[in-house]
XYZ file of C-alpha atoms in Angstrom:
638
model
C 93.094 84.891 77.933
C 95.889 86.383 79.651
C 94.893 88.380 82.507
C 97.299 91.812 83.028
C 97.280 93.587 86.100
C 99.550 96.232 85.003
C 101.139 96.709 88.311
C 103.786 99.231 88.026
C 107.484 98.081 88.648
C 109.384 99.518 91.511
C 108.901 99.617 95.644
C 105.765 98.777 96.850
C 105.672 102.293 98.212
C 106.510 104.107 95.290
C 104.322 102.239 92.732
C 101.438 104.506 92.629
C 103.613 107.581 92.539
C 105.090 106.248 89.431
C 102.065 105.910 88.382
C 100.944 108.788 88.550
C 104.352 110.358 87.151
C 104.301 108.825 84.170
C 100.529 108.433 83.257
C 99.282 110.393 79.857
C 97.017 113.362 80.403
C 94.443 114.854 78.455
C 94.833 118.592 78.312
C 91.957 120.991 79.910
C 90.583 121.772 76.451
C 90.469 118.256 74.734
C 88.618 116.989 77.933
C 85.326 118.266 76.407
C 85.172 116.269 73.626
C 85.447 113.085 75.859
C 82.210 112.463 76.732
C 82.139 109.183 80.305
C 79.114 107.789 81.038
C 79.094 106.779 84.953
C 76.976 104.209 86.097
C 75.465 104.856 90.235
C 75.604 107.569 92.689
C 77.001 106.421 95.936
C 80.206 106.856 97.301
C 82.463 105.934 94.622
C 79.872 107.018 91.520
C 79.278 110.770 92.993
C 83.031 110.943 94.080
C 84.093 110.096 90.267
C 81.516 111.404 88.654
C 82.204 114.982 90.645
C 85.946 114.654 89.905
C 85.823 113.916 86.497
C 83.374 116.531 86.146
C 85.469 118.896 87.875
C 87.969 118.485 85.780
C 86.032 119.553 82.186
C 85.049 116.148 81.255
C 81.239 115.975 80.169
C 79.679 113.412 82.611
C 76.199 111.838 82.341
C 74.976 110.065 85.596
C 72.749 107.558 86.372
C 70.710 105.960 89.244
C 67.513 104.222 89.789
C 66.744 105.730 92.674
C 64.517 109.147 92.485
C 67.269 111.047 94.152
C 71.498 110.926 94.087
C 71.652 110.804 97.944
C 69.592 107.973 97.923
C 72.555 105.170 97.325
C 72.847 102.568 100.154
C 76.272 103.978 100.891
C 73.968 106.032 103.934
C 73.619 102.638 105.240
C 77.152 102.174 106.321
C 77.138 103.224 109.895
C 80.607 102.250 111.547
C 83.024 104.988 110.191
C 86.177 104.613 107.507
C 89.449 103.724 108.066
C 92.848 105.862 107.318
C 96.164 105.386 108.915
C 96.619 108.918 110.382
C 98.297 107.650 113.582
C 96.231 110.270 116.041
C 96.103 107.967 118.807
C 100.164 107.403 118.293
C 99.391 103.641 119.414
C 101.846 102.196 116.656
C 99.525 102.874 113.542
C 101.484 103.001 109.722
C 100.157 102.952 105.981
C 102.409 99.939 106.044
C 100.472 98.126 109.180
C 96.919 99.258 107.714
C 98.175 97.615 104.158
C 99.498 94.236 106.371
C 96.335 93.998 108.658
C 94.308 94.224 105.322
C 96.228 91.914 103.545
C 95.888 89.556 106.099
C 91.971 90.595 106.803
C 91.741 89.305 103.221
C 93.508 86.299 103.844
C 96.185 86.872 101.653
C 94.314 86.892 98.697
C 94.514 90.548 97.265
C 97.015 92.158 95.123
C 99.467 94.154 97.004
C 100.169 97.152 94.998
C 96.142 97.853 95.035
C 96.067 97.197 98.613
C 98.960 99.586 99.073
C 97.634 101.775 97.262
C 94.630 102.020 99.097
C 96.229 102.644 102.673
C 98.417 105.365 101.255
C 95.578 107.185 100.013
C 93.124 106.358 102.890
C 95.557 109.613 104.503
C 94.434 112.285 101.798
C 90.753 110.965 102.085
C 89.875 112.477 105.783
C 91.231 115.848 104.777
C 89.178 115.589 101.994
C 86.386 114.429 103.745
C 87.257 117.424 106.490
C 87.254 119.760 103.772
C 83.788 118.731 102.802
C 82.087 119.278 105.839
C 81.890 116.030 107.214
C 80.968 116.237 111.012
C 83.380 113.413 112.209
C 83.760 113.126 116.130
C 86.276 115.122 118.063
C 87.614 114.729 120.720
C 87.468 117.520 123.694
C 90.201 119.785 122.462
C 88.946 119.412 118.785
C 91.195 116.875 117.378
C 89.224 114.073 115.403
C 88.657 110.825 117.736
C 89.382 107.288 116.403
C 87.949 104.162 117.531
C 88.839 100.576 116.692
C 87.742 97.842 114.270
C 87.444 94.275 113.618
C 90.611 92.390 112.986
C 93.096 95.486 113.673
C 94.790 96.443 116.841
C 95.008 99.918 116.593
C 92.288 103.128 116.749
C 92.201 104.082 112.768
C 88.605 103.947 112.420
C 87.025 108.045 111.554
C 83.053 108.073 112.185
C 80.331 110.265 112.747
C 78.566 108.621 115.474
C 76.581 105.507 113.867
C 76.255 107.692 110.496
C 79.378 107.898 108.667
C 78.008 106.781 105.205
C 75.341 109.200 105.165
C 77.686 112.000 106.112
C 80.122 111.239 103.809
C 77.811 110.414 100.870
C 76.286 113.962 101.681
C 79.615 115.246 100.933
C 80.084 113.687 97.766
C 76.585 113.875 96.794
C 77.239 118.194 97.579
C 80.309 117.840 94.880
C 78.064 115.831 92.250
C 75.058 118.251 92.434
C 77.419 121.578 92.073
C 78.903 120.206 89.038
C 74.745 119.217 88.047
C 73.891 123.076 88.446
C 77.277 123.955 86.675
C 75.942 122.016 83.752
C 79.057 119.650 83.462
C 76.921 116.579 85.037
C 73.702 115.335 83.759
C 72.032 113.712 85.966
C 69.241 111.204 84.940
C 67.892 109.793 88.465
C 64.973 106.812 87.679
C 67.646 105.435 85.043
C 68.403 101.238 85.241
C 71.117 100.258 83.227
C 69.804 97.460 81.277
C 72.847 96.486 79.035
C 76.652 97.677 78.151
C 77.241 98.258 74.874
C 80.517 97.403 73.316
C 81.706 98.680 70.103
C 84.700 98.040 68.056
C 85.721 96.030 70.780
C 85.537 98.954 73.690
C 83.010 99.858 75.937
C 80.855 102.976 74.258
C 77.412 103.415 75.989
C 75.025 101.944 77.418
C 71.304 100.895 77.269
C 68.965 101.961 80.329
C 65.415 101.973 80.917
C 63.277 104.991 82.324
C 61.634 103.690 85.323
C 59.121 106.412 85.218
C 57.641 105.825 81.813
C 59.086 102.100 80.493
C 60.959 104.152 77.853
C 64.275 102.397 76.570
C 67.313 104.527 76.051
C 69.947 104.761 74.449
C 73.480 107.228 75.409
C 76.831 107.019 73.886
C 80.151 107.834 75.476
C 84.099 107.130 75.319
C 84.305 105.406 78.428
C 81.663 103.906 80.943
C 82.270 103.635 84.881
C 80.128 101.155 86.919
C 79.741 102.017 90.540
C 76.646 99.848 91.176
C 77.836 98.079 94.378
C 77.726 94.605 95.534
C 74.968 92.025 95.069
C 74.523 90.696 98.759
C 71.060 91.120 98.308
C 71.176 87.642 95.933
C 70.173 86.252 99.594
C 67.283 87.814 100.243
C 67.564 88.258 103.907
C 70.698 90.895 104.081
C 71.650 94.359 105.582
C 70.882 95.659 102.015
C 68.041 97.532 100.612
C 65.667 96.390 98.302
C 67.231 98.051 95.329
C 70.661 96.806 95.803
C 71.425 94.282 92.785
C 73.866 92.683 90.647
C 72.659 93.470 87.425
C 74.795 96.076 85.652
C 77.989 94.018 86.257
C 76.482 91.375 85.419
C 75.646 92.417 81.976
C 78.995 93.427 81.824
C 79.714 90.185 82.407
C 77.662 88.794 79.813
C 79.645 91.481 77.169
C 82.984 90.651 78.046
C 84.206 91.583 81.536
C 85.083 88.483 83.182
C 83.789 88.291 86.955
C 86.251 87.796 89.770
C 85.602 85.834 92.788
C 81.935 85.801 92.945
C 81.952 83.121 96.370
C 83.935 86.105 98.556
C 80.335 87.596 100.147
C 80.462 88.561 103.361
C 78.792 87.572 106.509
C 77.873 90.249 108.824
C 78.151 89.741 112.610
C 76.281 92.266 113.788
C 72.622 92.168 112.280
C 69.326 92.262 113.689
C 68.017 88.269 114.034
C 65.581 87.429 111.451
C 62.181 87.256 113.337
C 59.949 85.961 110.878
C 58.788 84.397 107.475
C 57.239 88.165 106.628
C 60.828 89.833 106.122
C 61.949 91.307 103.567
C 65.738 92.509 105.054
C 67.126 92.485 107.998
C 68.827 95.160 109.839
C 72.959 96.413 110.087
C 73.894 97.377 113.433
C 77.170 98.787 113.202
C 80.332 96.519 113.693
C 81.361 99.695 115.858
C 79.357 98.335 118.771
C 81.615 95.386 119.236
C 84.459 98.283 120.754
C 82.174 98.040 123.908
C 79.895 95.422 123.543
C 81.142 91.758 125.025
C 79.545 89.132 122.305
C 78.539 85.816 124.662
C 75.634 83.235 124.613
C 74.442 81.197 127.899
C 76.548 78.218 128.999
C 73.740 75.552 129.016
C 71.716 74.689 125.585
C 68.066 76.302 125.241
C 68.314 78.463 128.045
C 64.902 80.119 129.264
C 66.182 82.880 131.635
C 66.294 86.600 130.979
C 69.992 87.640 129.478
C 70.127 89.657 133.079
C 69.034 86.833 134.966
C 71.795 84.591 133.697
C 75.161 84.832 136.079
C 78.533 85.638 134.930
C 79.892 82.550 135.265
C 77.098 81.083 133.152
C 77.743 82.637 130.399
C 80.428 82.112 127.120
C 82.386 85.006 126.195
C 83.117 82.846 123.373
C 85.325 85.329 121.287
C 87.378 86.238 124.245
C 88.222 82.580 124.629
C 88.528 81.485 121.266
C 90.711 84.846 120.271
C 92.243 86.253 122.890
C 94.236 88.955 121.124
C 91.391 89.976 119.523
C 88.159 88.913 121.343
C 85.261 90.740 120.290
C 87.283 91.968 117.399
C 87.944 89.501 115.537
C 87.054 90.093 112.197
C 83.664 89.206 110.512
C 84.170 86.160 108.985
C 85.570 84.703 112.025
C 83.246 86.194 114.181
C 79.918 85.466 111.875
C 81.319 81.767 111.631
C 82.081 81.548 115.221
C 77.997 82.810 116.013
C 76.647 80.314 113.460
C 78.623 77.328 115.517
C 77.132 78.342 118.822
C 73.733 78.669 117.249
C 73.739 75.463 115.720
C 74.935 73.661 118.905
C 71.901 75.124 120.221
C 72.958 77.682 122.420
C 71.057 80.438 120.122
C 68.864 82.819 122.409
C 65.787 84.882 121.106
C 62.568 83.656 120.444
C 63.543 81.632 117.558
C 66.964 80.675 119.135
C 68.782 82.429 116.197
C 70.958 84.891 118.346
C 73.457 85.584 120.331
C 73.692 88.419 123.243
C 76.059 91.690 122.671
C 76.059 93.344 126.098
C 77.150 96.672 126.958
C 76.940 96.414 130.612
C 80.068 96.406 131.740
C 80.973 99.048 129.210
C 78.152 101.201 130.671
C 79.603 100.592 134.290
C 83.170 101.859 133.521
C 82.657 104.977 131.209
C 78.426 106.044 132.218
C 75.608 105.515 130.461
C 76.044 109.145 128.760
C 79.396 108.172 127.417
C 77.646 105.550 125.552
C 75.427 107.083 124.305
C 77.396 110.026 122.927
C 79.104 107.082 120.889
C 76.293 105.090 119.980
C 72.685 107.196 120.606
C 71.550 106.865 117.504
C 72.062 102.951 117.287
C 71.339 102.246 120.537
C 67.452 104.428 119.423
C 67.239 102.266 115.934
C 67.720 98.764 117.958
C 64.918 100.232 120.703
C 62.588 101.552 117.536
C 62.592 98.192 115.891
C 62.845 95.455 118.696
C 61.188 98.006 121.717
C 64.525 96.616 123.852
C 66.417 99.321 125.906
C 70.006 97.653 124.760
C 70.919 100.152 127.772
C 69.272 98.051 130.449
C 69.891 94.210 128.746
C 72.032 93.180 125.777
C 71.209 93.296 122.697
C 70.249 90.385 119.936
C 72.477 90.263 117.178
C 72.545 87.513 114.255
C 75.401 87.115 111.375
C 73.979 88.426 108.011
C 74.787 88.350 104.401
C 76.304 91.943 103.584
C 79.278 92.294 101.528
C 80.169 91.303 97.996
C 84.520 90.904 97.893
C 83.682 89.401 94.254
C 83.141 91.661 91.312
C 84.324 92.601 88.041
C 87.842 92.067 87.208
C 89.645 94.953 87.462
C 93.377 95.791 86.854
C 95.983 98.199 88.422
C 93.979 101.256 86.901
C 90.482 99.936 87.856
C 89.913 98.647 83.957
C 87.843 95.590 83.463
C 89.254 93.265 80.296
C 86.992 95.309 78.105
C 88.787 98.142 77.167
C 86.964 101.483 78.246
C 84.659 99.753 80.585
C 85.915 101.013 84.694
C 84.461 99.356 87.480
C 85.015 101.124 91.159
C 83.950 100.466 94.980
C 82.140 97.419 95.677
C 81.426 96.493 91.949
C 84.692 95.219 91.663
C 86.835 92.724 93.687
C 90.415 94.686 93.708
C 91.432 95.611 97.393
C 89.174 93.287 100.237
C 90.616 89.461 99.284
C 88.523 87.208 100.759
C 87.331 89.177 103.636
C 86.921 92.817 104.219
C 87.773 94.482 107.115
C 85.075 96.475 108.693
C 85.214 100.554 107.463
C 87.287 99.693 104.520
C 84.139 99.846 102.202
C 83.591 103.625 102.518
C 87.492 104.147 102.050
C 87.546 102.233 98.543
C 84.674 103.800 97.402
C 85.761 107.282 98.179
C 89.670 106.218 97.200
C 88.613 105.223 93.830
C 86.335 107.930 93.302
C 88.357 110.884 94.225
C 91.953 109.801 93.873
C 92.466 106.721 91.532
C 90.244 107.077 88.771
C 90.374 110.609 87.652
C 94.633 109.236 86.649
C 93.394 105.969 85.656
C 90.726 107.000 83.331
C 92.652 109.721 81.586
C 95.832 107.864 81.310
C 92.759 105.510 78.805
C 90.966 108.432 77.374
C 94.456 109.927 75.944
C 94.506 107.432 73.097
C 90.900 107.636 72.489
C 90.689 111.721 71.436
C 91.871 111.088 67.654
C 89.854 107.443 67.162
C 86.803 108.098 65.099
C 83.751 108.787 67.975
C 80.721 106.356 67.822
C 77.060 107.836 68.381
C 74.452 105.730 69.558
C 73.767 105.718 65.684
C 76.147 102.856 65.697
C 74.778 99.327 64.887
C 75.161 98.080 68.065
C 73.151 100.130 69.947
C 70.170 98.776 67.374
C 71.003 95.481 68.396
C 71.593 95.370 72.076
C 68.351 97.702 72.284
C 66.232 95.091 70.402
C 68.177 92.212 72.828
C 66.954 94.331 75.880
C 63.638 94.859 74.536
C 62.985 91.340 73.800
C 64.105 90.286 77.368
C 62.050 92.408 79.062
C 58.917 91.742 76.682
C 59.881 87.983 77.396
C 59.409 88.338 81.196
C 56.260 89.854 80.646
C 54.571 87.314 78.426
C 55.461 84.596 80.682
C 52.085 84.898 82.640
C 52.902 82.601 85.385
C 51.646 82.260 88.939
C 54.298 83.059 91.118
C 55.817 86.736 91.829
C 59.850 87.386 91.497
C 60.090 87.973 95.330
C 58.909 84.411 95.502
C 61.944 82.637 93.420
C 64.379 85.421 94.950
C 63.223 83.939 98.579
C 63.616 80.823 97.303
C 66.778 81.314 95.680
C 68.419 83.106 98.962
C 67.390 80.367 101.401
C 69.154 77.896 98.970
C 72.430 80.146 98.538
C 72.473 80.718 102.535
C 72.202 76.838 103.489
C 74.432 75.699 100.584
C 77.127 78.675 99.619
C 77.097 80.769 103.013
C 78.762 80.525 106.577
C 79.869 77.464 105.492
C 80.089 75.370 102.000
C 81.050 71.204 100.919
C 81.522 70.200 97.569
C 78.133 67.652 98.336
C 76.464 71.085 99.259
C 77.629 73.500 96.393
C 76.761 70.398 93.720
C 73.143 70.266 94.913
C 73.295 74.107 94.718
C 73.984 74.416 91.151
C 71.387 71.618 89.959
C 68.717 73.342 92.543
C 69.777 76.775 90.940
C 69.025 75.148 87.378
C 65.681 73.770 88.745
C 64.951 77.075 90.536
C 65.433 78.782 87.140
C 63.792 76.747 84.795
C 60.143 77.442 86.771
C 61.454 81.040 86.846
C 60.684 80.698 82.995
C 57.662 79.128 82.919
C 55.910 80.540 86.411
C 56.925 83.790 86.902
C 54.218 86.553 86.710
C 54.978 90.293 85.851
C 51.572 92.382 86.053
C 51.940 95.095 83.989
C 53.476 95.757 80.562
C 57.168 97.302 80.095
C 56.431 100.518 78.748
C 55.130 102.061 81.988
C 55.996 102.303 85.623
C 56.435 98.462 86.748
C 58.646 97.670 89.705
C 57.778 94.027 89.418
C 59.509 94.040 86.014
C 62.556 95.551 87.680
C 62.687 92.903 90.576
C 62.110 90.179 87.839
C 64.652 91.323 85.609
C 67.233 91.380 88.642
C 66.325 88.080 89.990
C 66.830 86.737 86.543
C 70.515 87.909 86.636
C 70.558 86.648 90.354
C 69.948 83.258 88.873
C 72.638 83.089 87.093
C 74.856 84.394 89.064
C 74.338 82.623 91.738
C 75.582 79.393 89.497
C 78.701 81.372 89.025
C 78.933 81.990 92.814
C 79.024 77.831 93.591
C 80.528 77.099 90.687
C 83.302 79.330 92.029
C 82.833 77.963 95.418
C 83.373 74.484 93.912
C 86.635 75.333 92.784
C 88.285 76.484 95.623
C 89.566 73.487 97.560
C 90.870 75.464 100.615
C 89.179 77.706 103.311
C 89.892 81.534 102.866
C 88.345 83.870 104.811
C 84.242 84.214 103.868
C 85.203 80.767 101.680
C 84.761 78.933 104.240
C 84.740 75.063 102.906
C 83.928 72.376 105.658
C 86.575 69.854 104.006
C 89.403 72.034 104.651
C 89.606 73.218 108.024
C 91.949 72.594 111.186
C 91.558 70.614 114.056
C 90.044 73.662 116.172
C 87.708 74.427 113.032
C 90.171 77.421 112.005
C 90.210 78.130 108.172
C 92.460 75.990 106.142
C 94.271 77.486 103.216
C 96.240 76.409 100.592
C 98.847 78.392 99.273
C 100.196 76.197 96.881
C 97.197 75.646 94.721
C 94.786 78.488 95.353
C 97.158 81.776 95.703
C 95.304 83.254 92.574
C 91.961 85.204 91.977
C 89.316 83.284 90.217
C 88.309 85.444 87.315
C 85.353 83.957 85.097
C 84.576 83.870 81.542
C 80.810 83.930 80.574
C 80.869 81.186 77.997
C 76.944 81.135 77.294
C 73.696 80.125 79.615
C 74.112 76.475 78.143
C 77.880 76.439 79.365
C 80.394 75.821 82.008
C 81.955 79.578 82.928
C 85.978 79.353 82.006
C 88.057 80.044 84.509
C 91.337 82.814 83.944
C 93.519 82.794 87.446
C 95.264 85.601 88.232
C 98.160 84.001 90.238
C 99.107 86.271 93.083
C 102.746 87.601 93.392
C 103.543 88.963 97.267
C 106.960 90.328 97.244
C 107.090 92.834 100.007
C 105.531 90.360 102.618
C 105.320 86.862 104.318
C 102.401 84.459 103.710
C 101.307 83.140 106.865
C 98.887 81.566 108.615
C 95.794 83.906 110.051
C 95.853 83.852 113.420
C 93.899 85.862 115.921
C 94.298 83.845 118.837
């Protein structure tokens, strides 16, 4: 298979204007008859969905939670990105497109990532426009603060709730064009399967969670904004609902899977605190502008954070990455945490920590000043631990968070099968192997608002005169009876052991083996522990319950199932890559100070995967990376 990015030719900064100059339209009145079927309700499903909507095509929307506004975008706290230059401190689209190339480690296309600072500009107006409450500064110009791995202030926010604001926005958009009758939505939907027809993607199958009813709904194009699959840890800053399984059934139809290994660490989580968890807590990466990140200078220290001198303790950022210090980005910084931890300099009860202090913070700018920036973390952290982070530092452990793998996409956010879109975090285009923090909300909303509505009619255009295929089609039959007979097979398994169960087990293995830190020894015991983990799966899960009625224990199993297998792909993936790349971080290829260790030579290329059957080895497609317009280096933030 020969993988085509259909980059457009021409200056970096003038590709996506030629894009858009030459891309085929579909006229107001043919836009009707082309029916798109969008898959999820965050950021980047409500922003398409509303767009496309918007602009006469008939939209039906789904999401399995009971309400739109419900999508774990509201969980992203920190505040998005956009290269506005307010502060005047040297910010450009062209430095935001460098420092996330480089955040990525050099291993994402340049023409998306481009793309994406260029439009990250139009995005606050939008946002603006909206009604998003973003700080201000006194004299009413929006503030800025600063992220990890960048040296400049581009970071917009409302306080510690930018992905709820901003999701209300979109979510305000998607629910006018629901009254208008252009959108219909169908909340307490699960996409269960993609169907493909004639070769292209035409529907899909879903399942009502409210009565067990299987559905079927036909369309000329499907979207999948479904989000990451972090949660295939367990233990993560994602909710319960978060999963993998609509791309991975995409997956299974066709759509090959790119660089499943890239999941991201976060460095500022809430410390697990016992066996009894079922998720673990984001803090927002925001709080390392002010908070200094250090642990105590002797091993399995006793004393009180404020009892322990300055000169006692290791500002370990600030001396490992001077230019950077408590910014550093999160793979370096989560990494950096674990090592300290490990070498037993943890604090907390269970020693799993590490201290983010705002005191000096609160000494220069006041107590108030904080809290106008942070209240509403600085109450969550006191809610949940009953710790005044005002009076001693906060406890703050890496987590798993982000998924930079996903579907394959090209230039025009296309999977390889025709018809079939994948946007925001369900695909792998713009983060390489490490995202900068408040770059998630910006792709979301980027390919919601601004890419896909050119990108999905420049497809649609030679679709209006094919022959249109109902769910009447013989492939709906048969991938309804396939999804049927899964979900009856679950069922009838009548095992001992609930799907939380193999899940925990499954994310403790994927955490110690294919985390922080991966070996080939590791990753090889993964993949035959994965294969043991799944073959009791089959024989001792339990489902209570039957499948044609509510039964959230047949949606967890039916998720961990996919999680099974693709956590295989994941260290298979892992396996592959013999270099050290940002959240790859491979303990045979490092330098002498423990720095990542890439390989240009051999490993410049995204790993997409072929599903070649449960009984067989995925087949690997690389997409070899091309960077024209810049300089590979080494990542430095020392």
């Amino acid at each position: 298979m020969e993988l085509d990015a259909k980059i457009p030719a021409g200056p970096l900064e003038t590709k996506w204007s030629q894009y858009k100059a030459q891309a085929k339209l579909v006229n107001p009145a043919n836009r009707k008859k082309l029916p798109v079927i969008v898959v999820g309700t965050g950021l980047a499903g409500a922003s398409a969905a509303a767009s496309l909507a918007e602009q006469g095509y008939p939209v039906t929307s789904f999401c399995f939670q009971d309400s739109a506004r419900r999508a774990h975008s509201v969980a992203a706290q920190g505040g998005v990105n956009a290269a506005k230059n307010y502060q005047n401190d040297g910010d450009s689209v062209y430095r935001m497109f460098y420092d996330t190339l480089k955040g990525g480690d050099f291993r994402a296309r340049e023409a998306n990532v481009y793309r994406l600072a260029e439009c990250s500009l139009n995005l606050i107006d939008q946002a603006v426009a909206q009604g998003v409450p973003f700080a201000r500064e006194y004299g009413g110009y929006l503030s800025n603060r600063s992220f990890g791995g960048v040296q400049v202030s581009r970071t917009f926010y409302a306080r510690g709730q930018t992905g709820q604001q901003l999701l209300l926005g979109a979510y305000q958009a998607l629910m006018r064009q629901v009254s208008l009758g252009k959108v219909t939505l169908h909340s307490r939907h699960e996409m269960l399967d993609l169907v493909v027809a004639e070769g292209k993607a035409k529907g899909i199958i879903a399942r009502n969670l409210d009565s067990g009813l299987i559905e079927r709904f036909a369309a000329e194009a499907v979207v999948i904004a479904t989000g990451g699959f972090g949660k295939i840890y367990y233990l993560s800053t994602l909710a319960m609902g978060c999963n993998g399984s609509a791309i991975w059934r995409a997956h299974k139809r066709g759509a090959l899977m790119a660089c499943p290994s890239w999941t991201q660490i976060h460095p500022t989580s809430l410390p697990q605190s016992g066996d009894y968890q079922s998720k673990l807590t984001l803090m927002s990466e925001s709080l390392r502008n002010d908070g200094r990140i250090w642990v105590p200078k002797l091993p399995d220290e006793q004393r009180a954070a404020n009892d322990i001198p300055e000169q006692e303790r290791d500002y370990y950022l600030e001396r490992r990455y001077p230019s950077f210090g408590n910014l550093a980005p999160r793979d370096i910084s989560s990494r950096a945490a674990k090592e300290r931890i490990d070498a037993g300099f943890g604090v907390g009860a269970q020693r799993n920590a590490v201290y983010l202090d705002f005191s000096k913070a609160i000494k220069e700018q006041g107590k108030d000043k904080i809290k106008e920036k942070y209240g509403n973390l600085f109450s969550m952290y006191k809610k949940i631990t009953a710790d005044d982070a005002y009076a001693a530092p906060m406890k703050i452990s890496p987590a798993a968070h982000f998924s930079m793998g996903g579907l394959w996409v090209d230039y025009e956010l296309m999977t390889t099968i025709p018809g079939l879109f994948a946007i925001g975090e369900a695909n792998f285009a713009d983060h390489g192997a490490n995202r900068l923090g408040a770059n998630s909300l910006l792709q979301a909303c980027v390919d919601g608002y601004f890419i896909l509505p050119y990108t999905l009619a420049n497809y649609l255009s030679g679709e209006l005169k094919k022959e249109k295929i109902t769910t009447a089609h013989p492939e709906f039959d048969r991938i309804e009876r396939e999804v049927i007979t899964q979900l009856a097979g679950l069922c009838e398994i009548k095992g001992t052991k609930t799907a939380d169960y193999f899940h925990k087990k499954l994310g403790k293995l994927l955490y110690d083996k294919c985390g922080l830190s991966r070996s080939a020894e590791g990753l090889t015991e993964a993949i035959e522990g994965i294969k043991v983990l799944r073959a009791a799966f089959y024989k001792d899960l339990i489902v209570p319950g039957t499948a044609d009625e509510i039964n959230s224990e047949l949606e967890k199993a039916g998720r961990v199932a996919d999680y099974l297998e693709i956590a295989e792909l994941m260290c298979h993936d892992a396996l592959s890559r013999e270099e050290s790349c940002g959240a790859h971080f491979r303990e045979e290829y490092q330098t002498a100070d423990g720095e990542a260790l890439r390989d240009d030579k051999n490993y410049c290329y995204v790993s997409a995967w072929e599903w070649k059957g449960k009984d067989s080895l995925p087949l690997l497609h690389p997409e070899h990376l091309k960077f024209e317009f810049i300089k590979l280096s080494v990542r430095s933030y020392s």
